Coordinates of C-alpha atoms in Angstrom, one line a residue:
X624 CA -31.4 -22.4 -102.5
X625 CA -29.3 -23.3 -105.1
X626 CA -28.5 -21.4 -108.4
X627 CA -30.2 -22.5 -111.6
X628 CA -30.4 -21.1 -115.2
X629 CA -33.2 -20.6 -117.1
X630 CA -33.2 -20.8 -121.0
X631 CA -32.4 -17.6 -122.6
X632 CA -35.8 -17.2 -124.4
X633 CA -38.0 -17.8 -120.8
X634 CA -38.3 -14.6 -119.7
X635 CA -37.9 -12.6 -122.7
X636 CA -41.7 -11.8 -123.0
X637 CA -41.5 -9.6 -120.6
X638 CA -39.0 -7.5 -121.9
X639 CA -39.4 -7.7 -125.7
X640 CA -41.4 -5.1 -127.6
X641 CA -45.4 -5.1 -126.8
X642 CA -44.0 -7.3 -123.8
X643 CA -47.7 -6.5 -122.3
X644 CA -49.4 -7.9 -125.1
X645 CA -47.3 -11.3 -124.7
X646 CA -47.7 -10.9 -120.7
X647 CA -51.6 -10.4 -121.6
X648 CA -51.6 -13.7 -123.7
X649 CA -49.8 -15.6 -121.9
X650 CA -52.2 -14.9 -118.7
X651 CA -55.0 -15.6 -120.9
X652 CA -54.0 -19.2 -121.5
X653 CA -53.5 -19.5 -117.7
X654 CA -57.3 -18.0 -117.3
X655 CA -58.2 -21.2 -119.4
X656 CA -56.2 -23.8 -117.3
X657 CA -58.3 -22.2 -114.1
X658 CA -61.2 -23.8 -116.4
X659 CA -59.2 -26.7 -117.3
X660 CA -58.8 -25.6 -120.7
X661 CA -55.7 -26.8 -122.5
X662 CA -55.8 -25.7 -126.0
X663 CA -57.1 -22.3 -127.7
X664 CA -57.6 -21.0 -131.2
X665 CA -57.0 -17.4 -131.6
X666 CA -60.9 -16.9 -131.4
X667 CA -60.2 -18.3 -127.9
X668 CA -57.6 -16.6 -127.1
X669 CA -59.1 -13.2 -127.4
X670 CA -62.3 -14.1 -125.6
X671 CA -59.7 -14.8 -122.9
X672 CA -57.8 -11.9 -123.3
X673 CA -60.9 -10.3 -122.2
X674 CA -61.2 -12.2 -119.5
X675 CA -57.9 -10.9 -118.2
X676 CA -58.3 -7.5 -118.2
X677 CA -56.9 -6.8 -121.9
X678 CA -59.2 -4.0 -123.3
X679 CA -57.0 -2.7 -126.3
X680 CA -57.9 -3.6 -129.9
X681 CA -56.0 -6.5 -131.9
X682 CA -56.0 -6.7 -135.0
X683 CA -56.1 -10.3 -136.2
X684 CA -52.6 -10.1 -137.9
X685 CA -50.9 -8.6 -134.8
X686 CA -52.4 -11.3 -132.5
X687 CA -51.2 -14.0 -134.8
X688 CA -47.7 -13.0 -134.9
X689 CA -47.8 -13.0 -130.8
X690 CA -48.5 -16.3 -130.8
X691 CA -46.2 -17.3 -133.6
X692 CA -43.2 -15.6 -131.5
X693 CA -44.5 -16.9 -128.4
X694 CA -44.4 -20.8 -130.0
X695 CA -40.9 -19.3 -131.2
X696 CA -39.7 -19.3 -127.7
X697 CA -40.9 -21.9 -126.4
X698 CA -43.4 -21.1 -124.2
X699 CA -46.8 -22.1 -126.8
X700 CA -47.2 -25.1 -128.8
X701 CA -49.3 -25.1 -131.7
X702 CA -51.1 -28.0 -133.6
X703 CA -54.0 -29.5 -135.4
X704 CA -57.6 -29.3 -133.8
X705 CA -58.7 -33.2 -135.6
X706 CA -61.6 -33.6 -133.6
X707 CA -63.6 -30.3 -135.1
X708 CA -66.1 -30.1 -137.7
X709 CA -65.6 -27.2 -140.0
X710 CA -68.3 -25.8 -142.5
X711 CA -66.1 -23.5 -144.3
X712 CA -62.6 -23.4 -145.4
X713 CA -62.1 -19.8 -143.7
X714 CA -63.6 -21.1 -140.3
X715 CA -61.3 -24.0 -140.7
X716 CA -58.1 -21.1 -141.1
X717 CA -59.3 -19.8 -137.7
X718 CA -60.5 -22.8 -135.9
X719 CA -58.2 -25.7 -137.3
X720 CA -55.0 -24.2 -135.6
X721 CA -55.1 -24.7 -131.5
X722 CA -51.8 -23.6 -128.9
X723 CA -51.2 -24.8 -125.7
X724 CA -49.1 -24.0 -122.6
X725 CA -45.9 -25.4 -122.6
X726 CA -44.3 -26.1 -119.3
X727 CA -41.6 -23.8 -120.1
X728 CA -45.1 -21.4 -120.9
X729 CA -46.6 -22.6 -117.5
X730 CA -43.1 -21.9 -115.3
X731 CA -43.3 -18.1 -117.1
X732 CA -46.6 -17.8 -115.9
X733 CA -45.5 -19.0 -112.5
X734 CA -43.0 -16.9 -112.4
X735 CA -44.7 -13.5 -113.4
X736 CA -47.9 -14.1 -111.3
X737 CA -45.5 -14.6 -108.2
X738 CA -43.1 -11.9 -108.9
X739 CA -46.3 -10.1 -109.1
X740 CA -47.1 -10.8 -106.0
X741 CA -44.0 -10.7 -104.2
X742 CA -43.9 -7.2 -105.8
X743 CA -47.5 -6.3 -103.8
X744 CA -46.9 -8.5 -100.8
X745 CA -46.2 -7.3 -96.9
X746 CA -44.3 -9.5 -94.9
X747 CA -46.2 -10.2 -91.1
X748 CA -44.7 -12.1 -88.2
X749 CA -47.6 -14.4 -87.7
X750 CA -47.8 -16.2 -84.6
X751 CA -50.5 -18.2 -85.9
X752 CA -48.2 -19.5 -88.3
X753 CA -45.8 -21.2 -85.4
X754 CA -49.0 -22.9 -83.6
X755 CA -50.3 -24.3 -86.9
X756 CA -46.7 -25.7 -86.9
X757 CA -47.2 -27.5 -83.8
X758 CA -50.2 -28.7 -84.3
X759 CA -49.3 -30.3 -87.8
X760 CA -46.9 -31.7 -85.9
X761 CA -48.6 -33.0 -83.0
X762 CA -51.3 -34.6 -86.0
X763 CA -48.3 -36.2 -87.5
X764 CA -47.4 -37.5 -84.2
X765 CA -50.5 -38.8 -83.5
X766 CA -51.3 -40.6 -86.7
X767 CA -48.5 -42.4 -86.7
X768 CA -49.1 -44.5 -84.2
X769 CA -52.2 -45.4 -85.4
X770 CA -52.3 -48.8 -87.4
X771 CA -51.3 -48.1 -91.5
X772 CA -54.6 -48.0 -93.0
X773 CA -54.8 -46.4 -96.1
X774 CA -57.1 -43.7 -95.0
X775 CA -54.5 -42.7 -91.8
X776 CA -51.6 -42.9 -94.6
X777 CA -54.1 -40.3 -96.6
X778 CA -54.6 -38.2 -93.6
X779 CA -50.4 -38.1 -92.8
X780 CA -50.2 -36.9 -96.2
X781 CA -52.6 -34.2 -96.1
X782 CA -51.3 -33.5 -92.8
X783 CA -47.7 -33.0 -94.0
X784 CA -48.8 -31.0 -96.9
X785 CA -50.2 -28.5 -94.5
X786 CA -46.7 -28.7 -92.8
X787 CA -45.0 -27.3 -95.3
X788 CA -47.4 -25.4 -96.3
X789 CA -47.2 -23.4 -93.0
X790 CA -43.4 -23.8 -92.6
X791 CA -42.8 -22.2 -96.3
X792 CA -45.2 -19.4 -95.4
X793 CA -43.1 -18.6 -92.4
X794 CA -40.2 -18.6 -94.2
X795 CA -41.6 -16.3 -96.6
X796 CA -43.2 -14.0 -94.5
X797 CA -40.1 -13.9 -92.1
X798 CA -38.3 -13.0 -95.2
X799 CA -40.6 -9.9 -96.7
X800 CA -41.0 -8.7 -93.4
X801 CA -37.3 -8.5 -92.7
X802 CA -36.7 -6.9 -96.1
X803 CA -39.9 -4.1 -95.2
X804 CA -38.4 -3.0 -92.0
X805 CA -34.8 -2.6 -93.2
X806 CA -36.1 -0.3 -96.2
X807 CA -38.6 1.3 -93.4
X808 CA -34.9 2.0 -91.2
X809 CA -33.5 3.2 -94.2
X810 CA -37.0 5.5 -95.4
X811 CA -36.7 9.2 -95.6
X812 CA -40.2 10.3 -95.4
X813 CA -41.5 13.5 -95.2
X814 CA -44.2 13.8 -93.0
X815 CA -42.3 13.3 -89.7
X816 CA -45.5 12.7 -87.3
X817 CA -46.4 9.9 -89.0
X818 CA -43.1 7.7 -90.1
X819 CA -42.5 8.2 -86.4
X820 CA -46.1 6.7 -85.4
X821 CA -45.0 4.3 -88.2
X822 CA -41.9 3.4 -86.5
X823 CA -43.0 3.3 -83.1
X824 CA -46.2 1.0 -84.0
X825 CA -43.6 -1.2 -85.3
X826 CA -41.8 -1.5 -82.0
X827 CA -45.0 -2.3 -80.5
X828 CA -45.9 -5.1 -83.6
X829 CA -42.3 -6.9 -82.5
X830 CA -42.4 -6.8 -79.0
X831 CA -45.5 -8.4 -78.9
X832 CA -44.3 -11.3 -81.2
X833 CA -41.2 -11.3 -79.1
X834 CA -43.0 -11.9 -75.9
X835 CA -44.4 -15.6 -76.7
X836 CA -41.3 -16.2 -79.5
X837 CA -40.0 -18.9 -77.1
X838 CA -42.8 -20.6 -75.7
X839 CA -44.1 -21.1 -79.1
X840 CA -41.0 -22.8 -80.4
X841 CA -40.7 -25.0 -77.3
X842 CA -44.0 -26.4 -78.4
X843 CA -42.9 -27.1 -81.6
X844 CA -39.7 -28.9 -80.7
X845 CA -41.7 -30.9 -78.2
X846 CA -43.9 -31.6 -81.1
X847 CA -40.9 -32.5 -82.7
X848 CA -38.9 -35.2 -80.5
X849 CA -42.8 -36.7 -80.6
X850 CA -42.7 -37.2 -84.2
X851 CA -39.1 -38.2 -83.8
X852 CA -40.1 -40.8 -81.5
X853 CA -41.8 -42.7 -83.8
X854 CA -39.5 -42.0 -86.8
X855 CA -39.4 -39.5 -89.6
X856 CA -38.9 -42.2 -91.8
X857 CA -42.1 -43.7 -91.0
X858 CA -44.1 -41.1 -91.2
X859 CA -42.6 -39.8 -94.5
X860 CA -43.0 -43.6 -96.0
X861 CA -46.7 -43.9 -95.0
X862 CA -47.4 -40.0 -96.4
X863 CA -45.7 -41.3 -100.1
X864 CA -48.3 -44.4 -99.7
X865 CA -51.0 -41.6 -98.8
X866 CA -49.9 -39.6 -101.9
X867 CA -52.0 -41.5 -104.2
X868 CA -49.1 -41.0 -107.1
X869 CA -50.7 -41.9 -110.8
X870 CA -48.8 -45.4 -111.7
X871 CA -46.7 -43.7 -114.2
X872 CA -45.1 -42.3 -111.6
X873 CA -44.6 -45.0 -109.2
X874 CA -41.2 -46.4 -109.3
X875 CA -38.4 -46.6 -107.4
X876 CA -36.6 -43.7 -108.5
X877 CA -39.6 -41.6 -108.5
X878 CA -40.3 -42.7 -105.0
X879 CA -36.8 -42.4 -104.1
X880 CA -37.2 -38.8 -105.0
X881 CA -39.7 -37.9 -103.5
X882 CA -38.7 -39.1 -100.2
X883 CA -35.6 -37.1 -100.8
X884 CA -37.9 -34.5 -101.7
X885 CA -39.6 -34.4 -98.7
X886 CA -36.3 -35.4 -96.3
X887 CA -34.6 -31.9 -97.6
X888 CA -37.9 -29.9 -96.4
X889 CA -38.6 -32.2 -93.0
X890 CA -34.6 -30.6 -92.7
X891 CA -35.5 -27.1 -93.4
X892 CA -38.1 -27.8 -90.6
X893 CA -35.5 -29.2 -87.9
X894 CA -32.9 -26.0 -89.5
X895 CA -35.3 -23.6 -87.7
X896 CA -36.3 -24.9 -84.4
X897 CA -34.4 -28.0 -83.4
X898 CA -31.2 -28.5 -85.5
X899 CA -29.6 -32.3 -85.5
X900 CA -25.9 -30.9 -86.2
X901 CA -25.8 -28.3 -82.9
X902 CA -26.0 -25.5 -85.0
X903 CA -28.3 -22.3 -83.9
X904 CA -31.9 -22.6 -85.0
X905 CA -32.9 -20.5 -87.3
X906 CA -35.6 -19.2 -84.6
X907 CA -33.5 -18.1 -82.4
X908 CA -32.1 -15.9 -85.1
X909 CA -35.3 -14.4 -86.0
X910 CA -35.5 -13.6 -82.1
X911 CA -32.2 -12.0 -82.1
X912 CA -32.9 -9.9 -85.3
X913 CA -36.1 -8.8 -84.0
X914 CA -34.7 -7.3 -81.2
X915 CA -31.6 -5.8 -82.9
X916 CA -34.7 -4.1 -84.9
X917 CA -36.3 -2.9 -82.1
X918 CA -33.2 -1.2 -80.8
X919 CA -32.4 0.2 -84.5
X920 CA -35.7 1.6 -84.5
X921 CA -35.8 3.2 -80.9
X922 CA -32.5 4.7 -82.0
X923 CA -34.2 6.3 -85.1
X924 CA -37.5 7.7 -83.1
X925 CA -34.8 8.8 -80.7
X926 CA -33.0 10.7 -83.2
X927 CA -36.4 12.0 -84.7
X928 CA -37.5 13.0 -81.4
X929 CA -34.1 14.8 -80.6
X930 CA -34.8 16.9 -83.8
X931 CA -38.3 17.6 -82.7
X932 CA -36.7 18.9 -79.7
X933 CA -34.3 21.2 -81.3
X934 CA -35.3 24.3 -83.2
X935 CA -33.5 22.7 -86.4
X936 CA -30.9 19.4 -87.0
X937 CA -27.2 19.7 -87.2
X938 CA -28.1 18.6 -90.5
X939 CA -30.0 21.4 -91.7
X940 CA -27.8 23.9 -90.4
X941 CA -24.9 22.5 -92.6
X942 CA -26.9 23.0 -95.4
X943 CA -28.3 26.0 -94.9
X944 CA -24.7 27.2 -94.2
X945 CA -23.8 25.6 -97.3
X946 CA -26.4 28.0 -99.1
X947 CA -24.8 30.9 -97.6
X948 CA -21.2 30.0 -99.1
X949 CA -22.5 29.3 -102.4
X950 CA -24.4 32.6 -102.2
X951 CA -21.5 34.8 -100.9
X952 CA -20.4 37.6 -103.5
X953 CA -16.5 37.5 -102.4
X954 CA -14.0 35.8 -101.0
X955 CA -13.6 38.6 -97.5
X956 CA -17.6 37.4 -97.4
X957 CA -16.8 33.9 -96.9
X958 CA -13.7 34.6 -94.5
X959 CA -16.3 36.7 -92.5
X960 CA -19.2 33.4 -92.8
X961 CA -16.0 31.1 -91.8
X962 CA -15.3 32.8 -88.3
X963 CA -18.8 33.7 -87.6
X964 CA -19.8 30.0 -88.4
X965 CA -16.9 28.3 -86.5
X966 CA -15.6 31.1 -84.1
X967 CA -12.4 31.5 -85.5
X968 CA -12.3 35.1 -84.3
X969 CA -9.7 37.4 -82.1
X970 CA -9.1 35.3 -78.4
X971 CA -11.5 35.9 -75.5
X972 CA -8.4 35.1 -73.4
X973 CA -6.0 37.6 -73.9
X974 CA -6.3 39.0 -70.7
X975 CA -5.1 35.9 -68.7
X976 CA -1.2 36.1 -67.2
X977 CA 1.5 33.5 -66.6
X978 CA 1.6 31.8 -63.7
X979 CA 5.1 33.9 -63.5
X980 CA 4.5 37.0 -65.6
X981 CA 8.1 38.1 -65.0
X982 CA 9.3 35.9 -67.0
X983 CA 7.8 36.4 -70.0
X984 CA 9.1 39.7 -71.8
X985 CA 6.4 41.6 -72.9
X986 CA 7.7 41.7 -76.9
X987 CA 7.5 37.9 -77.1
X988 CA 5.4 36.2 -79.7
X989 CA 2.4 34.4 -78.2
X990 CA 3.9 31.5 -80.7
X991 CA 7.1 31.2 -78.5
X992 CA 5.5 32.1 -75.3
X993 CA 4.7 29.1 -72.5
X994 CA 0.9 28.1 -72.6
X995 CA -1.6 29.5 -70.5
X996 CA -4.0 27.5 -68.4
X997 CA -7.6 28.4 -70.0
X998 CA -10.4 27.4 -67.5
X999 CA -13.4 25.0 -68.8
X1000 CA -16.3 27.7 -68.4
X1001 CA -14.3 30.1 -70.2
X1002 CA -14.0 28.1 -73.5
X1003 CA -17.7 27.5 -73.4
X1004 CA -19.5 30.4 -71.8
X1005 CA -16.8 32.9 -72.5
X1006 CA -17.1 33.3 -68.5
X1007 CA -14.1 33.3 -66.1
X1008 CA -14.7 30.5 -63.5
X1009 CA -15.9 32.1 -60.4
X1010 CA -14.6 30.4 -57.2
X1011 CA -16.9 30.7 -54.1
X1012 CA -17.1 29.3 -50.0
X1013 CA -18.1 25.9 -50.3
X1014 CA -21.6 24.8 -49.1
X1015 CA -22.2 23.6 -45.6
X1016 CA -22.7 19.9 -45.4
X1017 CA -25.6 18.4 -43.8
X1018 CA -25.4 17.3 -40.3
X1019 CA -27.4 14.1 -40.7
X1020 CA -26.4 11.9 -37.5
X1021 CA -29.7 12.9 -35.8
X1022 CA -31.9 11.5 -38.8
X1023 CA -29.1 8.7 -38.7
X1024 CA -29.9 7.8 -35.4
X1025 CA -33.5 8.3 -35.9
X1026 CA -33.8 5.8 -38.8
X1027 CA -31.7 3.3 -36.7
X1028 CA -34.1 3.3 -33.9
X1029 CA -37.0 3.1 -36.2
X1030 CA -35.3 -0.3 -37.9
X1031 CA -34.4 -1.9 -34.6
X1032 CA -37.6 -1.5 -32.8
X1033 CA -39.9 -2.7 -36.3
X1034 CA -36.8 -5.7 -35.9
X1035 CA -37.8 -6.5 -32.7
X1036 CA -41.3 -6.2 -33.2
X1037 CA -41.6 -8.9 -36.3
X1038 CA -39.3 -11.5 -33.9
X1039 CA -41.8 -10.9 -31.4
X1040 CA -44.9 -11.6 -33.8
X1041 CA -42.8 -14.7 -35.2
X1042 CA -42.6 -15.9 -31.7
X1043 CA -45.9 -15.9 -30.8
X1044 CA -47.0 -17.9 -34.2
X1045 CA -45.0 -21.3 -31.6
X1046 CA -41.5 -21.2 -32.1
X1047 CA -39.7 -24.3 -31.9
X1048 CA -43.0 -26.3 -32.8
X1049 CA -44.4 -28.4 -35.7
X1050 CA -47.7 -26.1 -36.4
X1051 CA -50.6 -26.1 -39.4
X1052 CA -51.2 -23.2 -40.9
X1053 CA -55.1 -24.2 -40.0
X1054 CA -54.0 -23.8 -36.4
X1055 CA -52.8 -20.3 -36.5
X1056 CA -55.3 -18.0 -35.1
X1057 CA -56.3 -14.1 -36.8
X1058 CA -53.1 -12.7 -38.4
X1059 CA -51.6 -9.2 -37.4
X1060 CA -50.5 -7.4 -41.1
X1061 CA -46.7 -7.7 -39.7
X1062 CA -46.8 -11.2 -38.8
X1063 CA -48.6 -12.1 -41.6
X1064 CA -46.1 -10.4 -44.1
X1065 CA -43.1 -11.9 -42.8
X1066 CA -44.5 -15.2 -42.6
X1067 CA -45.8 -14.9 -45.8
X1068 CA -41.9 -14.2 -47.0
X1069 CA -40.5 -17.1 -45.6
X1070 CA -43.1 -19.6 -47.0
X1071 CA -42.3 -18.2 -50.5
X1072 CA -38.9 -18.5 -50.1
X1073 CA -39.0 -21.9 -48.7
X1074 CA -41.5 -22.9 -51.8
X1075 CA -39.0 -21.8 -53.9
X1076 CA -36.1 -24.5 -53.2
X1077 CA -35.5 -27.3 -54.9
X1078 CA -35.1 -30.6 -53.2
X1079 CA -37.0 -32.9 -51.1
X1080 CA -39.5 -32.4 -48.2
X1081 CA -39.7 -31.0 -45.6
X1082 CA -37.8 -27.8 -47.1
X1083 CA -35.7 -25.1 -44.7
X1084 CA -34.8 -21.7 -45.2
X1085 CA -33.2 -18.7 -43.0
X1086 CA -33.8 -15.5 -43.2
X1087 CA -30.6 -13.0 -44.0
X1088 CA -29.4 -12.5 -41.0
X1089 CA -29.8 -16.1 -39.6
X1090 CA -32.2 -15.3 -36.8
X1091 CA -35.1 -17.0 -38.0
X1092 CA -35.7 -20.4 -39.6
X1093 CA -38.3 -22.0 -41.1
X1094 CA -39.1 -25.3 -41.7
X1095 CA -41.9 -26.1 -44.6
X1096 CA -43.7 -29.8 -45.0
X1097 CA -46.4 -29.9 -47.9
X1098 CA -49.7 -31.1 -46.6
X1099 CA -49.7 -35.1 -46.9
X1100 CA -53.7 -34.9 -47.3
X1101 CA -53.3 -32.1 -50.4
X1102 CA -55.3 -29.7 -47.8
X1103 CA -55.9 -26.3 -47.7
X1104 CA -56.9 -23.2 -45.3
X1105 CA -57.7 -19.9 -45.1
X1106 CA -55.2 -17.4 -43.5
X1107 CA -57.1 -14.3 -42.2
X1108 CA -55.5 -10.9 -41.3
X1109 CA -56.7 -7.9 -40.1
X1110 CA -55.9 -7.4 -44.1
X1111 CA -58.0 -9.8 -45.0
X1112 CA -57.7 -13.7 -45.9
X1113 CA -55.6 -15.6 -48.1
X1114 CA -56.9 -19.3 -49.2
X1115 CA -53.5 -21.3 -49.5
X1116 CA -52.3 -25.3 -48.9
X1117 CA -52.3 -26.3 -45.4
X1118 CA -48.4 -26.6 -45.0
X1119 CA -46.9 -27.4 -41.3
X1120 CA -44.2 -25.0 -40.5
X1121 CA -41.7 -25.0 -37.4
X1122 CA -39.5 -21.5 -36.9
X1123 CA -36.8 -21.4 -34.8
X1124 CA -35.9 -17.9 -33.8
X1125 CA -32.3 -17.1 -32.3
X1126 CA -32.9 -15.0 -29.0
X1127 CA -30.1 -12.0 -29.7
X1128 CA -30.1 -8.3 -27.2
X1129 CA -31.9 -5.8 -28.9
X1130 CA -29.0 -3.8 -29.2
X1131 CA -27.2 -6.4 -31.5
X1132 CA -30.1 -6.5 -34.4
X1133 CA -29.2 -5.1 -37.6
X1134 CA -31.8 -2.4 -39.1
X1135 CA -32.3 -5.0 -42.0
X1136 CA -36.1 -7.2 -42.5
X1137 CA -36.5 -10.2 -41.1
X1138 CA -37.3 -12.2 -44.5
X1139 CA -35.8 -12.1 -48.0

């Protein structure tokens, strides 16, 4: 966004004297454009003026000189009404003498009815916003590669006017909203109960727009190389030829800016989801700010709910305090508030000796005396730290033991339950007879681990500790089966499996599952 300045006299109807009868006019002419009405009289004007809202008398003199200082700055033209047939020389006075919007007149209106509504808006992360964006896109896409008929070109153009459309609204509303919840971090507010329901429904608000963030703007770049495929360029050509410009304003140069035009937004667009230079999209940012917001506001309800939790802040104790200083009568007072409030009183440790009392004289100045060791519960409780027999410890080997035994012999009972499933043997799922819950379990592990690796067919895994392995081959046919247990039955693809399990002693299992 680059900095421009506006001519001095713009903006000064909103700030001059009766700056709401000029605002007032100025929105009536622009209650006349809605009716594509280009020039009023001042009979017109206050019929508009009505229209607007403006229900304080004007006298005719008053009204005249608005205009007349309104034409002054440049934002009214005035002229002569030729195409009116007047009766008398007074209605020719009132009717003869018509004013129009300039288009420094229409860019103050612009101006006011947006800052207007800037001033009334609420930002709002819309999701809705980001899957109109890919689906603009994925339209674009599409009509491209259609042939270039004048009605597709018409339809590109429509479509891309939607695009930015949506894309400035994000922008906009990404902007507002981001403005709303810093003053919202920042807001003092004075019923506690509800900025705290405030601030924790806004939590809520951004973690549910942070869930799907990503997968949203993976469509939209996906949209994007789509549309890059066929060529920016193209599509951006074809949309000018859908444009329908008036012939005034079909020349080179005006076509050559307007595809510039529309080149600096389609880069606005690639700035926040799929940058050309390597830089960080702009999405990503809005990610990584929401969730810096989340923790700044977690931080806050934890503070407010800290407070809640003490019978009064640190802060309002300082300032009570504060009240007590500026309300002591003398200066003894406010030594006697100073050590009450910060404990600078007579020592609670006095009573403690020297490691070697002997050789400190007893007329010695505690200044030039050695230091004293001062236990930690003393300085805080005012209590001497009181040393007792240490606790017994827990004799645990028996519960040890107990646990070992429990591990080896569930070990040896899933090796047994794998064995019996054909070790050593190509076998179909469909060929398995009714599941135990063990076997089934740690079956049902190693299949998942072995659907997770990548590579080719058939796929092997091993459990942790390398006694079992299993060999996985997908189902050539694309056939499925039901597994039953004495659980109950899982419907899953028919996959041949082989498992190979390492005969060990008993003794030599770890107390660890079979599968992970």
């Amino acid at each position: 966004m680059r900095h421009v300045v506006l001519p001095d006299t713009m903006l000064r109807f909103a700030v001059a004297d009766r700056n709401s009868l000029y605002t007032a006019v100025l929105y009536a002419f622009g209650d006349a454009s809605d009716r594509l009405v280009t020039s009023l009289s001042a009979d017109d004007v206050r019929r508009h003026l009505d229209a607007v809202g403006w229900r304080d008398d004007v006298e005719d003199v008053d009204l005249a000189a608005a205009l007349d200082k309104m034409v002054s700055w440049g934002l009214l033209e005035s002229g002569q009404n030729h195409t009116e047939r007047y009766r008398t020389v007074r209605e020719y006075e009132r009717r003869n003498l018509q004013f129009s919007l300039t288009r420094q007149g229409e860019a103050a209106l612009t101006g006011h009815v947006a800052t207007v509504a800037a001033l009334q808006a609420t930002g709002a992360l819309q999701t809705a916003v980001l899957e109109a964006v890919a689906e603009r896109l994925d339209q674009l896409a599409d009509l491209a590669v259609e042939a270039d008929e004048a009605a597709l070109d018409r339809k590109i153009y429509v479509t891309l006017q939607e695009l930015e459309g949506h894309l400035a609204g994000l922008a906009r509303n990404v902007k507002q909203f981001n403005g709303d919840l810093q003053r919202l971090l920042r807001a003092e507010a004075v019923d506690e109960e509800t900025f705290a329901d405030v601030k924790q429904a806004t939590v809520t608000y951004l973690q549910e727009y942070l869930s799907r963030l990503d997968e949203r703007v993976a469509r939209i770049v996906r949209a994007l190389d789509r549309v890059r495929a066929v060529g920016v360029a193209v599509v951006l050509a074809r949309a000018l030829e859908g444009a329908e410009l008036p012939p005034h304003l079909r020349s080179a140069e005006h076509d050559d800016q307007w595809l510039a035009h529309s080149r600096a937004r389609w880069a606005g667009l690639d700035a926040w989801f799929a940058p050309q230079d390597g830089s960080r999209p702009r999405a990503e940012e809005l990610g990584a700010a929401g969730r810096r917001a989340i923790l700044a506001l977690l931080q806050v309800l934890e503070r407010l709910w800290a407070a809640r939790r003490r019978p009064s802040s640190l802060e309002a104790d300082f300032r009570t305090l504060a009240r007590w200083f500026a309300a002591a009568p003398a200066d003894a007072d406010l030594h006697r508030l100073w050590r009450a409030a910060f404990g600078l009183h007579s020592s609670r440790h006095a009573h403690l000796d020297h490691t070697d009392p002997e050789s400190v004289r007893g007329g010695m100045s505690w200044h030039d005396a050695p230091p004293v060791p001062v236990s930690r519960t003393l300085r805080e409780s005012g209590r001497t730290a009181v040393f007792s027999r240490t606790g017994k410890v827990r004799d645990v080997s028996v519960v040890r033991r107990e646990r070992a035994a429990r591990a080896r012999a569930e070990r040896e009972q899933a090796l047994a339950a794998l064995r019996s499933l054909g070790a050593g043997e190509d076998t179909r799922l469909s060929g398995i007879a009714r599941l135990d819950t063990t076997a089934f379990r740690h079956l049902l592990a190693l299949i998942g681990k072995a659907v997770g690796v990548p590579g080719g067919e058939p796929r092997s895994v091993r459990s942790s500790d390398g006694l079992v392995t299993l060999t996985l081959t997908p189902p050539v046919d694309g056939g499925r089966t039901m597994l039953r247990t004495t659980a109950g039955e899982l419907d899953c693809p028919d996959f041949t499996v082989r498992l190979t399990v390492v005969p060990v002693p008993a003794a030599s299992l770890r107390p660890a599952g079979v599968a992970s």
